[in-house]
Amino acid sequence: MAVSKSSSGKQQNDRDQEYHKKSEPLIPGLPDEIAELCLLHLPYPYQSLARSVCCSWNRTITDPGFLLSRRSLSLSLPYLFVFAFHNSTARIQWQAFDPRSGRWFILPPMPCPKSVFPPGFACTSIPRQGQLYVLGGMRSDTQTSINTTVVYTTSTNQWSIASPMVTPRSFFAAGNVNGKIIAVGGSGAEYNDSITSVECYDTRKETWEHVAKMRVGLARYDSAVVGSKLYVTEGWTWPFLFSPRGSIYDLENDTWQEMKDGMKEGWTGVSVVVGDRLFVISEYGDCPMKVYVPDRDAWQYVGGDKFPREAMQRPFAVSGVEGRIYVVSSGLNVAIGTPIEGQNAALIAKWEVVAAPKGFHDFSPLSCQVLYA
């Protein structure tokens, strides 16, 4: 079949343009090796924004080798990603906090149904891969649970839809255990339909599968990952008539066991893990901080500075990284606590507060996750 001269000329022109795009320098006047180093050192979130500058920058920044180079050079730094909702409108919003500069960055809108009940979601992350997972949730118009898996990636500053969970669920616990995402319990397809099913997401295969069930569903969920185990408890709930229940999931053996009495009785607030130590910010009185002592199956109050209760109003969302504890309060103020060993190996803490912008005044936090970006 004969090819017209005009068609052949157009194909040649397209090839010439593509060659020109590939051959143009990243930064005029600099060798591409030096220019790529400049792009590597762009901080979050400006790398993703720089992709729109030109085709050569976009091609370089989206190349898998670029991300590998950034990781090998240890250029990624920890940021706090806060999931919050507006108290009056229930509008949800994700924002990232840079603990070094105190600056906030608003993330692109998360894809989800318009009518959702914000507390129904469960969130977790794989920090070193720069990935944030938002799971399940509840539609506020039908009061039915959903099974979506939404993923945010820091390297692209974009959201994507991953494989849905096997079971629709809301008001449940989720955690990252050795790079696998575990979703535990919650409410099923219908509101107040308590479920005990548990499923695991393999990030490499991008598939969900059922694992060992919980022995009993819980009234509410708080969770923490220590080592290769996921600790799940309902904590104390008003009017405090019944002792809280708690269980521990062992990923390696795919088994559940009862939580020790001392651990579940003293789990009186939101939890955070720093190193291999489990802390709780109590949700009563002056919100004292406690640390769990496994050998004694007991909680020990942390001394030093008192938690800055005057600047921090409940509800709290909390996370920890690099030896520090970050507590986000209503209005998105951030309290940064540094636990250190004092005399007789007793832990003490030092606290400082970073006030949020006034525009966050009407927002309440739901989750706080650490990602490296």
mmCIF file of C-alpha atoms in Angstrom:
data_model
loop_
_atom_site.group_PDB
_atom_site.id
_atom_site.type_symbol
_atom_site.label_atom_id
_atom_site.label_comp_id
_atom_site.label_asym_id
_atom_site.label_seq_id
_atom_site.Cartn_x
_atom_site.Cartn_y
_atom_site.Cartn_z
ATOM 1 C CA MET A 1 0.000 0.000 0.000
ATOM 2 C CA ALA A 2 1.472 3.317 -1.066
ATOM 3 C CA VAL A 3 2.122 5.999 1.554
ATOM 4 C CA SER A 4 1.369 9.570 0.524
ATOM 5 C CA LYS A 5 4.142 12.139 0.588
ATOM 6 C CA SER A 6 2.186 14.283 3.057
ATOM 7 C CA SER A 7 1.756 11.362 5.454
ATOM 8 C CA SER A 8 5.403 10.401 5.168
ATOM 9 C CA GLY A 9 6.462 13.998 5.765
ATOM 10 C CA LYS A 10 4.288 14.258 8.863
ATOM 11 C CA GLN A 11 5.827 11.094 10.321
ATOM 12 C CA GLN A 12 9.312 12.453 9.684
ATOM 13 C CA ASN A 13 8.376 15.761 11.313
ATOM 14 C CA ASP A 14 7.034 13.910 14.389
ATOM 15 C CA ARG A 15 10.289 11.949 14.647
ATOM 16 C CA ASP A 16 12.319 15.141 14.360
ATOM 17 C CA GLN A 17 10.304 16.788 17.112
ATOM 18 C CA GLU A 18 10.684 13.750 19.373
ATOM 19 C CA TYR A 19 14.438 13.701 18.748
ATOM 20 C CA HIS A 20 14.653 17.404 19.551
ATOM 21 C CA LYS A 21 12.744 16.883 22.836
ATOM 22 C CA LYS A 22 15.091 14.092 23.861
ATOM 23 C CA SER A 23 18.235 15.980 22.882
ATOM 24 C CA GLU A 24 17.389 19.350 24.435
ATOM 25 C CA PRO A 25 19.382 20.018 27.635
ATOM 26 C CA LEU A 26 17.660 19.805 31.009
ATOM 27 C CA ILE A 27 19.057 23.199 32.012
ATOM 28 C CA PRO A 28 20.717 25.233 29.237
ATOM 29 C CA GLY A 29 24.392 25.781 29.917
ATOM 30 C CA LEU A 30 24.766 22.837 32.320
ATOM 31 C CA PRO A 31 25.720 19.220 31.628
ATOM 32 C CA ASP A 32 22.706 16.948 32.066
ATOM 33 C CA GLU A 33 24.440 15.128 34.952
ATOM 34 C CA ILE A 34 24.683 18.372 36.935
ATOM 35 C CA ALA A 35 21.180 19.445 35.923
ATOM 36 C CA GLU A 36 19.761 16.130 37.115
ATOM 37 C CA LEU A 37 21.452 16.622 40.498
ATOM 38 C CA CYS A 38 19.723 20.008 40.747
ATOM 39 C CA LEU A 39 16.361 18.352 40.083
ATOM 40 C CA LEU A 40 17.137 15.604 42.594
ATOM 41 C CA HIS A 41 17.616 18.216 45.315
ATOM 42 C CA LEU A 42 14.266 19.917 44.708
ATOM 43 C CA PRO A 43 12.258 19.439 47.940
ATOM 44 C CA TYR A 44 8.733 18.061 48.187
ATOM 45 C CA PRO A 45 6.298 19.004 46.681
ATOM 46 C CA TYR A 46 8.163 21.011 44.070
ATOM 47 C CA GLN A 47 9.518 18.030 42.115
ATOM 48 C CA SER A 48 6.043 17.030 40.995
ATOM 49 C CA LEU A 49 5.253 20.649 40.109
ATOM 50 C CA ALA A 50 8.489 20.911 38.105
ATOM 51 C CA ARG A 51 7.255 18.202 35.741
ATOM 52 C CA SER A 52 5.101 20.799 33.988
ATOM 53 C CA VAL A 53 8.081 23.040 33.140
ATOM 54 C CA CYS A 54 9.091 21.136 30.022
ATOM 55 C CA CYS A 55 9.055 17.681 28.435
ATOM 56 C CA SER A 56 12.662 16.918 29.343
ATOM 57 C CA TRP A 57 12.058 17.666 33.049
ATOM 58 C CA ASN A 58 8.891 15.574 33.050
ATOM 59 C CA ARG A 59 10.682 12.669 31.370
ATOM 60 C CA THR A 60 13.581 12.832 33.845
ATOM 61 C CA ILE A 61 11.505 13.188 37.010
ATOM 62 C CA THR A 62 9.097 10.373 36.074
ATOM 63 C CA ASP A 63 11.906 7.975 35.167
ATOM 64 C CA PRO A 64 12.055 5.117 37.744
ATOM 65 C CA GLY A 65 15.830 5.563 37.947
ATOM 66 C CA PHE A 66 15.327 9.137 39.176
ATOM 67 C CA LEU A 67 13.398 7.952 42.232
ATOM 68 C CA LEU A 68 15.979 5.238 42.905
ATOM 69 C CA SER A 69 18.748 7.860 42.778
ATOM 70 C CA ARG A 70 16.858 10.041 45.243
ATOM 71 C CA ARG A 71 16.495 7.132 47.647
ATOM 72 C CA SER A 72 20.116 6.044 47.312
ATOM 73 C CA LEU A 73 21.274 9.584 48.080
ATOM 74 C CA SER A 74 18.975 9.682 51.158
ATOM 75 C CA LEU A 75 17.397 12.906 49.938
ATOM 76 C CA SER A 76 13.866 12.050 51.070
ATOM 77 C CA LEU A 77 12.783 13.668 54.334
ATOM 78 C CA PRO A 78 9.829 12.874 56.623
ATOM 79 C CA TYR A 79 6.644 14.907 56.307
ATOM 80 C CA LEU A 80 3.438 14.719 58.302
ATOM 81 C CA PHE A 81 0.313 14.015 56.251
ATOM 82 C CA VAL A 82 -2.878 15.000 58.047
ATOM 83 C CA PHE A 83 -6.380 13.877 57.098
ATOM 84 C CA ALA A 84 -8.921 16.395 58.404
ATOM 85 C CA PHE A 85 -12.517 17.475 57.915
ATOM 86 C CA HIS A 86 -14.308 20.804 58.232
ATOM 87 C CA ASN A 87 -16.452 20.882 61.367
ATOM 88 C CA SER A 88 -19.408 22.637 59.694
ATOM 89 C CA THR A 89 -19.452 21.215 56.168
ATOM 90 C CA ALA A 90 -17.728 17.816 56.722
ATOM 91 C CA ARG A 91 -15.524 18.648 53.740
ATOM 92 C CA ILE A 92 -12.431 16.446 53.820
ATOM 93 C CA GLN A 93 -8.947 17.732 53.143
ATOM 94 C CA TRP A 94 -5.437 16.275 53.146
ATOM 95 C CA GLN A 95 -2.457 18.487 53.924
ATOM 96 C CA ALA A 96 1.251 17.887 54.459
ATOM 97 C CA PHE A 97 3.279 19.501 57.227
ATOM 98 C CA ASP A 98 7.022 20.093 56.952
ATOM 99 C CA PRO A 99 8.348 19.789 60.537
ATOM 100 C CA ARG A 100 11.592 21.561 59.612
ATOM 101 C CA SER A 101 10.070 24.765 58.232
ATOM 102 C CA GLY A 102 6.607 24.621 59.808
ATOM 103 C CA ARG A 103 5.033 25.050 56.360
ATOM 104 C CA TRP A 104 1.839 23.359 55.178
ATOM 105 C CA PHE A 105 0.996 22.113 51.674
ATOM 106 C CA ILE A 106 -2.535 21.260 50.547
ATOM 107 C CA LEU A 107 -2.774 17.972 48.646
ATOM 108 C CA PRO A 108 -4.910 17.462 45.529
ATOM 109 C CA PRO A 109 -8.492 16.423 46.347
ATOM 110 C CA MET A 110 -8.833 12.747 47.245
ATOM 111 C CA PRO A 111 -11.100 10.803 44.865
ATOM 112 C CA CYS A 112 -14.136 9.546 46.808
ATOM 113 C CA PRO A 113 -17.931 9.811 46.771
ATOM 114 C CA LYS A 114 -19.278 13.295 47.477
ATOM 115 C CA SER A 115 -21.408 12.112 50.395
ATOM 116 C CA VAL A 116 -19.124 10.406 52.896
ATOM 117 C CA PHE A 117 -18.876 10.279 56.669
ATOM 118 C CA PRO A 118 -15.233 11.329 57.289
ATOM 119 C CA PRO A 119 -14.526 9.231 60.432
ATOM 120 C CA GLY A 120 -15.480 6.052 58.556
ATOM 121 C CA PHE A 121 -12.165 5.854 56.669
ATOM 122 C CA ALA A 122 -9.059 4.045 57.894
ATOM 123 C CA CYS A 123 -5.604 5.282 56.943
ATOM 124 C CA THR A 124 -2.116 3.840 56.971
ATOM 125 C CA SER A 125 1.126 4.319 55.058
ATOM 126 C CA ILE A 126 4.356 2.816 53.810
ATOM 127 C CA PRO A 127 6.632 5.700 54.808
ATOM 128 C CA ARG A 128 9.832 4.897 52.925
ATOM 129 C CA GLN A 129 7.954 4.275 49.688
ATOM 130 C CA GLY A 130 6.135 7.568 50.062
ATOM 131 C CA GLN A 131 2.712 5.946 49.798
ATOM 132 C CA LEU A 132 -0.424 6.748 51.752
ATOM 133 C CA TYR A 133 -3.411 4.372 51.844
ATOM 134 C CA VAL A 134 -6.998 5.450 52.532
ATOM 135 C CA LEU A 135 -9.303 2.477 52.910
ATOM 136 C CA GLY A 136 -13.044 1.836 52.990
ATOM 137 C CA GLY A 137 -15.342 4.434 54.479
ATOM 138 C CA MET A 138 -19.078 5.068 54.724
ATOM 139 C CA ARG A 139 -21.459 6.912 52.440
ATOM 140 C CA SER A 140 -23.448 9.427 54.467
ATOM 141 C CA ASP A 141 -26.413 9.402 52.075
ATOM 142 C CA THR A 142 -27.061 5.642 52.277
ATOM 143 C CA GLN A 143 -25.145 4.746 55.495
ATOM 144 C CA THR A 144 -23.475 1.869 53.667
ATOM 145 C CA SER A 145 -19.799 0.933 53.875
ATOM 146 C CA ILE A 146 -17.552 0.963 50.816
ATOM 147 C CA ASN A 147 -14.500 -1.114 49.878
ATOM 148 C CA THR A 148 -12.269 1.330 48.012
ATOM 149 C CA THR A 149 -8.480 1.544 48.242
ATOM 150 C CA VAL A 150 -7.119 5.005 47.413
ATOM 151 C CA VAL A 151 -3.364 5.585 47.242
ATOM 152 C CA TYR A 152 -1.415 8.858 47.350
ATOM 153 C CA THR A 153 2.179 8.855 46.100
ATOM 154 C CA THR A 154 4.544 11.649 47.106
ATOM 155 C CA SER A 155 6.799 11.334 44.040
ATOM 156 C CA THR A 156 3.917 12.266 41.710
ATOM 157 C CA ASN A 157 1.740 14.247 44.149
ATOM 158 C CA GLN A 158 -1.210 12.308 42.767
ATOM 159 C CA TRP A 159 -3.951 9.959 43.925
ATOM 160 C CA SER A 160 -4.730 6.629 42.288
ATOM 161 C CA ILE A 161 -7.344 3.917 42.741
ATOM 162 C CA ALA A 162 -5.969 0.487 43.679
ATOM 163 C CA SER A 163 -7.677 -2.898 43.971
ATOM 164 C CA PRO A 164 -10.733 -2.702 46.245
ATOM 165 C CA MET A 165 -10.935 -4.622 49.500
ATOM 166 C CA VAL A 166 -12.801 -7.914 49.474
ATOM 167 C CA THR A 167 -15.209 -6.705 52.174
ATOM 168 C CA PRO A 168 -16.812 -3.234 52.377
ATOM 169 C CA ARG A 169 -16.021 -1.811 55.817
ATOM 170 C CA SER A 170 -15.981 1.405 57.831
ATOM 171 C CA PHE A 171 -14.889 2.467 61.335
ATOM 172 C CA PHE A 172 -12.109 -0.099 61.401
ATOM 173 C CA ALA A 173 -8.379 -0.404 62.046
ATOM 174 C CA ALA A 174 -5.585 -0.544 59.483
ATOM 175 C CA GLY A 175 -1.835 -0.866 59.749
ATOM 176 C CA ASN A 176 1.358 -1.512 57.825
ATOM 177 C CA VAL A 177 3.009 -4.726 59.002
ATOM 178 C CA ASN A 178 6.291 -5.457 57.217
ATOM 179 C CA GLY A 179 5.124 -3.663 54.086
ATOM 180 C CA LYS A 180 1.706 -5.342 53.953
ATOM 181 C CA ILE A 181 -1.522 -3.470 54.634
ATOM 182 C CA ILE A 182 -3.849 -5.094 57.173
ATOM 183 C CA ALA A 183 -7.539 -4.089 57.459
ATOM 184 C CA VAL A 184 -9.278 -5.272 60.622
ATOM 185 C CA GLY A 185 -12.940 -5.545 61.627
ATOM 186 C CA GLY A 186 -15.257 -2.560 61.575
ATOM 187 C CA SER A 187 -18.826 -2.175 60.327
ATOM 188 C CA GLY A 188 -19.873 -4.174 57.289
ATOM 189 C CA ALA A 189 -22.059 -3.247 54.344
ATOM 190 C CA GLU A 190 -24.819 -2.002 56.659
ATOM 191 C CA TYR A 191 -24.327 0.375 59.586
ATOM 192 C CA ASN A 192 -23.918 -1.400 62.959
ATOM 193 C CA ASP A 193 -23.184 -4.657 61.139
ATOM 194 C CA SER A 194 -20.081 -5.577 63.168
ATOM 195 C CA ILE A 195 -17.658 -7.826 61.296
ATOM 196 C CA THR A 196 -14.649 -9.856 62.399
ATOM 197 C CA SER A 197 -13.091 -10.456 58.978
ATOM 198 C CA VAL A 198 -9.509 -9.353 58.349
ATOM 199 C CA GLU A 199 -7.754 -8.921 55.024
ATOM 200 C CA CYS A 200 -4.228 -8.267 53.827
ATOM 201 C CA TYR A 201 -3.099 -6.201 50.833
ATOM 202 C CA ASP A 202 0.063 -7.288 49.049
ATOM 203 C CA THR A 203 1.483 -4.088 47.556
ATOM 204 C CA ARG A 204 3.597 -6.015 45.034
ATOM 205 C CA LYS A 205 0.781 -8.174 43.715
ATOM 206 C CA GLU A 206 -1.760 -5.374 44.268
ATOM 207 C CA THR A 207 -4.294 -7.856 45.605
ATOM 208 C CA TRP A 208 -6.342 -8.291 48.793
ATOM 209 C CA GLU A 209 -6.911 -11.641 50.461
ATOM 210 C CA HIS A 210 -8.590 -12.805 53.653
ATOM 211 C CA VAL A 211 -6.429 -13.803 56.604
ATOM 212 C CA ALA A 212 -7.289 -15.121 60.073
ATOM 213 C CA LYS A 213 -10.444 -13.574 61.548
ATOM 214 C CA MET A 214 -10.662 -11.743 64.834
ATOM 215 C CA ARG A 215 -12.319 -13.712 67.609
ATOM 216 C CA VAL A 216 -14.792 -10.929 68.326
ATOM 217 C CA GLY A 217 -15.699 -7.560 66.832
ATOM 218 C CA LEU A 218 -14.913 -4.382 68.774
ATOM 219 C CA ALA A 219 -17.027 -1.338 69.599
ATOM 220 C CA ARG A 220 -14.371 1.054 68.286
ATOM 221 C CA TYR A 221 -10.809 0.687 67.090
ATOM 222 C CA ASP A 222 -7.370 1.996 67.899
ATOM 223 C CA SER A 223 -4.311 0.144 66.698
ATOM 224 C CA ALA A 224 -0.526 0.172 66.690
ATOM 225 C CA VAL A 225 2.164 -1.857 64.946
ATOM 226 C CA VAL A 226 5.139 -2.978 66.997
ATOM 227 C CA GLY A 227 7.589 -5.223 65.158
ATOM 228 C CA SER A 228 5.631 -7.731 63.080
ATOM 229 C CA LYS A 229 2.489 -7.571 65.220
ATOM 230 C CA LEU A 230 -0.633 -5.451 64.984
ATOM 231 C CA TYR A 231 -2.198 -4.493 68.324
ATOM 232 C CA VAL A 232 -5.915 -3.676 68.169
ATOM 233 C CA THR A 233 -8.084 -2.429 71.040
ATOM 234 C CA GLU A 234 -11.358 -0.601 71.545
ATOM 235 C CA GLY A 235 -10.029 1.372 74.510
ATOM 236 C CA TRP A 236 -12.191 2.734 77.284
ATOM 237 C CA THR A 237 -15.577 4.027 76.148
ATOM 238 C CA TRP A 238 -18.224 6.007 78.002
ATOM 239 C CA PRO A 239 -19.839 5.184 80.430
ATOM 240 C CA PHE A 240 -16.909 2.885 81.356
ATOM 241 C CA LEU A 241 -19.143 -0.016 82.404
ATOM 242 C CA PHE A 242 -17.102 -2.695 80.670
ATOM 243 C CA SER A 243 -13.368 -3.311 80.476
ATOM 244 C CA PRO A 244 -12.006 -2.830 76.954
ATOM 245 C CA ARG A 245 -11.217 -5.780 74.734
ATOM 246 C CA GLY A 246 -8.028 -6.137 72.736
ATOM 247 C CA SER A 247 -6.286 -8.588 70.423
ATOM 248 C CA ILE A 248 -2.900 -9.012 68.759
ATOM 249 C CA TYR A 249 -2.414 -10.170 65.173
ATOM 250 C CA ASP A 250 0.789 -12.036 64.308
ATOM 251 C CA LEU A 251 1.370 -11.679 60.562
ATOM 252 C CA GLU A 252 4.136 -14.282 60.366
ATOM 253 C CA ASN A 253 1.925 -17.013 61.845
ATOM 254 C CA ASP A 254 -1.439 -15.596 60.718
ATOM 255 C CA THR A 255 -2.860 -15.957 64.221
ATOM 256 C CA TRP A 256 -4.697 -13.856 66.824
ATOM 257 C CA GLN A 257 -4.127 -13.866 70.549
ATOM 258 C CA GLU A 258 -5.652 -12.006 73.472
ATOM 259 C CA MET A 259 -4.035 -8.764 74.568
ATOM 260 C CA LYS A 260 -2.627 -8.833 78.107
ATOM 261 C CA ASP A 261 -4.816 -7.291 80.784
ATOM 262 C CA GLY A 262 -2.363 -4.570 81.767
ATOM 263 C CA MET A 263 -1.928 -3.395 78.199
ATOM 264 C CA LYS A 264 -5.629 -3.133 77.361
ATOM 265 C CA GLU A 265 -6.644 -1.695 80.743
ATOM 266 C CA GLY A 266 -4.128 1.140 80.447
ATOM 267 C CA TRP A 267 -4.725 1.928 76.760
ATOM 268 C CA THR A 268 -6.661 5.131 77.497
ATOM 269 C CA GLY A 269 -6.067 7.271 74.432
ATOM 270 C CA VAL A 270 -4.520 7.504 70.982
ATOM 271 C CA SER A 271 -1.409 5.415 70.433
ATOM 272 C CA VAL A 272 1.911 6.019 68.719
ATOM 273 C CA VAL A 273 5.032 3.894 68.276
ATOM 274 C CA VAL A 274 8.505 5.431 68.444
ATOM 275 C CA GLY A 275 11.247 2.909 67.855
ATOM 276 C CA ASP A 276 9.837 -0.204 69.506
ATOM 277 C CA ARG A 277 8.143 1.708 72.306
ATOM 278 C CA LEU A 278 4.371 2.054 72.483
ATOM 279 C CA PHE A 279 3.060 5.363 73.835
ATOM 280 C CA VAL A 280 -0.449 6.591 74.551
ATOM 281 C CA ILE A 281 -1.648 10.201 74.751
ATOM 282 C CA SER A 282 -4.469 9.899 77.270
ATOM 283 C CA GLU A 283 -7.789 11.453 76.299
ATOM 284 C CA TYR A 284 -8.792 12.615 79.761
ATOM 285 C CA GLY A 285 -7.743 15.341 82.217
ATOM 286 C CA ASP A 286 -4.457 16.973 81.251
ATOM 287 C CA CYS A 287 -3.818 14.286 78.590
ATOM 288 C CA PRO A 288 -0.745 12.745 80.232
ATOM 289 C CA MET A 289 1.509 10.554 78.105
ATOM 290 C CA LYS A 290 2.281 6.968 79.086
ATOM 291 C CA VAL A 291 4.666 4.312 77.774
ATOM 292 C CA TYR A 292 4.012 0.582 77.891
ATOM 293 C CA VAL A 293 6.530 -1.606 79.738
ATOM 294 C CA PRO A 294 6.186 -5.163 78.320
ATOM 295 C CA ASP A 295 8.140 -6.934 81.049
ATOM 296 C CA ARG A 296 5.726 -5.652 83.688
ATOM 297 C CA ASP A 297 2.585 -5.547 81.524
ATOM 298 C CA ALA A 298 2.092 -2.039 82.857
ATOM 299 C CA TRP A 299 1.977 1.576 81.702
ATOM 300 C CA GLN A 300 4.368 4.154 83.094
ATOM 301 C CA TYR A 301 3.733 7.889 83.031
ATOM 302 C CA VAL A 302 6.307 9.934 81.121
ATOM 303 C CA GLY A 303 7.798 12.762 83.155
ATOM 304 C CA GLY A 304 9.257 16.090 82.094
ATOM 305 C CA ASP A 305 7.104 18.739 80.444
ATOM 306 C CA LYS A 306 3.374 18.387 80.738
ATOM 307 C CA PHE A 307 1.471 17.858 77.530
ATOM 308 C CA PRO A 308 0.585 21.389 76.230
ATOM 309 C CA ARG A 309 -3.125 20.981 76.861
ATOM 310 C CA GLU A 310 -3.876 24.717 76.726
ATOM 311 C CA ALA A 311 -2.901 24.857 73.041
ATOM 312 C CA MET A 312 -4.176 21.414 72.055
ATOM 313 C CA GLN A 313 -7.895 20.656 71.932
ATOM 314 C CA ARG A 314 -9.285 17.197 71.207
ATOM 315 C CA PRO A 315 -9.680 15.266 68.963
ATOM 316 C CA PHE A 316 -6.080 14.194 68.442
ATOM 317 C CA ALA A 317 -4.296 12.404 65.629
ATOM 318 C CA VAL A 318 -0.776 11.221 66.331
ATOM 319 C CA SER A 319 2.277 9.783 64.600
ATOM 320 C CA GLY A 320 5.963 9.299 65.339
ATOM 321 C CA VAL A 321 9.196 9.420 63.391
ATOM 322 C CA GLU A 322 12.909 9.743 64.086
ATOM 323 C CA GLY A 323 12.510 9.799 67.868
ATOM 324 C CA ARG A 324 9.757 12.421 67.964
ATOM 325 C CA ILE A 325 6.018 12.277 68.603
ATOM 326 C CA TYR A 326 3.704 14.522 66.577
ATOM 327 C CA VAL A 327 0.236 15.223 67.939
ATOM 328 C CA VAL A 328 -2.238 17.132 65.738
ATOM 329 C CA SER A 329 -5.199 18.727 67.498
ATOM 330 C CA SER A 330 -8.423 20.442 66.541
ATOM 331 C CA GLY A 331 -7.481 23.450 64.431
ATOM 332 C CA LEU A 332 -4.417 21.454 63.265
ATOM 333 C CA ASN A 333 -1.983 22.814 65.819
ATOM 334 C CA VAL A 334 0.964 20.435 66.105
ATOM 335 C CA ALA A 335 2.620 19.469 69.400
ATOM 336 C CA ILE A 336 6.067 17.918 68.957
ATOM 337 C CA GLY A 337 7.264 15.749 71.816
ATOM 338 C CA THR A 338 10.759 14.369 72.277
ATOM 339 C CA PRO A 339 10.984 11.504 74.794
ATOM 340 C CA ILE A 340 14.437 11.056 76.323
ATOM 341 C CA GLU A 341 15.816 8.957 79.133
ATOM 342 C CA GLY A 342 16.335 10.837 82.385
ATOM 343 C CA GLN A 343 17.686 9.653 85.696
ATOM 344 C CA ASN A 344 17.273 5.969 86.546
ATOM 345 C CA ALA A 345 16.346 5.326 82.893
ATOM 346 C CA ALA A 346 12.951 6.980 83.457
ATOM 347 C CA LEU A 347 11.506 8.633 80.364
ATOM 348 C CA ILE A 348 10.878 12.361 80.290
ATOM 349 C CA ALA A 349 9.467 14.442 77.434
ATOM 350 C CA LYS A 350 9.999 17.918 76.081
ATOM 351 C CA TRP A 351 7.155 19.549 74.141
ATOM 352 C CA GLU A 352 6.877 22.419 71.711
ATOM 353 C CA VAL A 353 3.824 23.632 69.783
ATOM 354 C CA VAL A 354 3.631 24.836 66.186
ATOM 355 C CA ALA A 355 0.484 26.908 65.649
ATOM 356 C CA ALA A 356 -1.466 26.154 62.476
ATOM 357 C CA PRO A 357 -2.557 28.788 59.944
ATOM 358 C CA LYS A 358 -5.823 30.541 60.873
ATOM 359 C CA GLY A 359 -7.464 28.993 57.814
ATOM 360 C CA PHE A 360 -7.325 25.593 59.545
ATOM 361 C CA HIS A 361 -9.257 26.808 62.587
ATOM 362 C CA ASP A 362 -12.440 24.866 61.777
ATOM 363 C CA PHE A 363 -10.747 21.594 60.852
ATOM 364 C CA SER A 364 -10.507 18.488 63.026
ATOM 365 C CA PRO A 365 -7.910 15.761 62.390
ATOM 366 C CA LEU A 366 -8.836 12.163 61.656
ATOM 367 C CA SER A 367 -5.455 10.636 60.898
ATOM 368 C CA CYS A 368 -1.793 11.580 60.899
ATOM 369 C CA GLN A 369 0.677 9.602 58.786
ATOM 370 C CA VAL A 370 4.404 9.980 58.154
ATOM 371 C CA LEU A 371 5.723 9.748 54.599
ATOM 372 C CA TYR A 372 9.201 10.342 53.225
ATOM 373 C CA ALA A 373 9.180 12.707 50.273
#
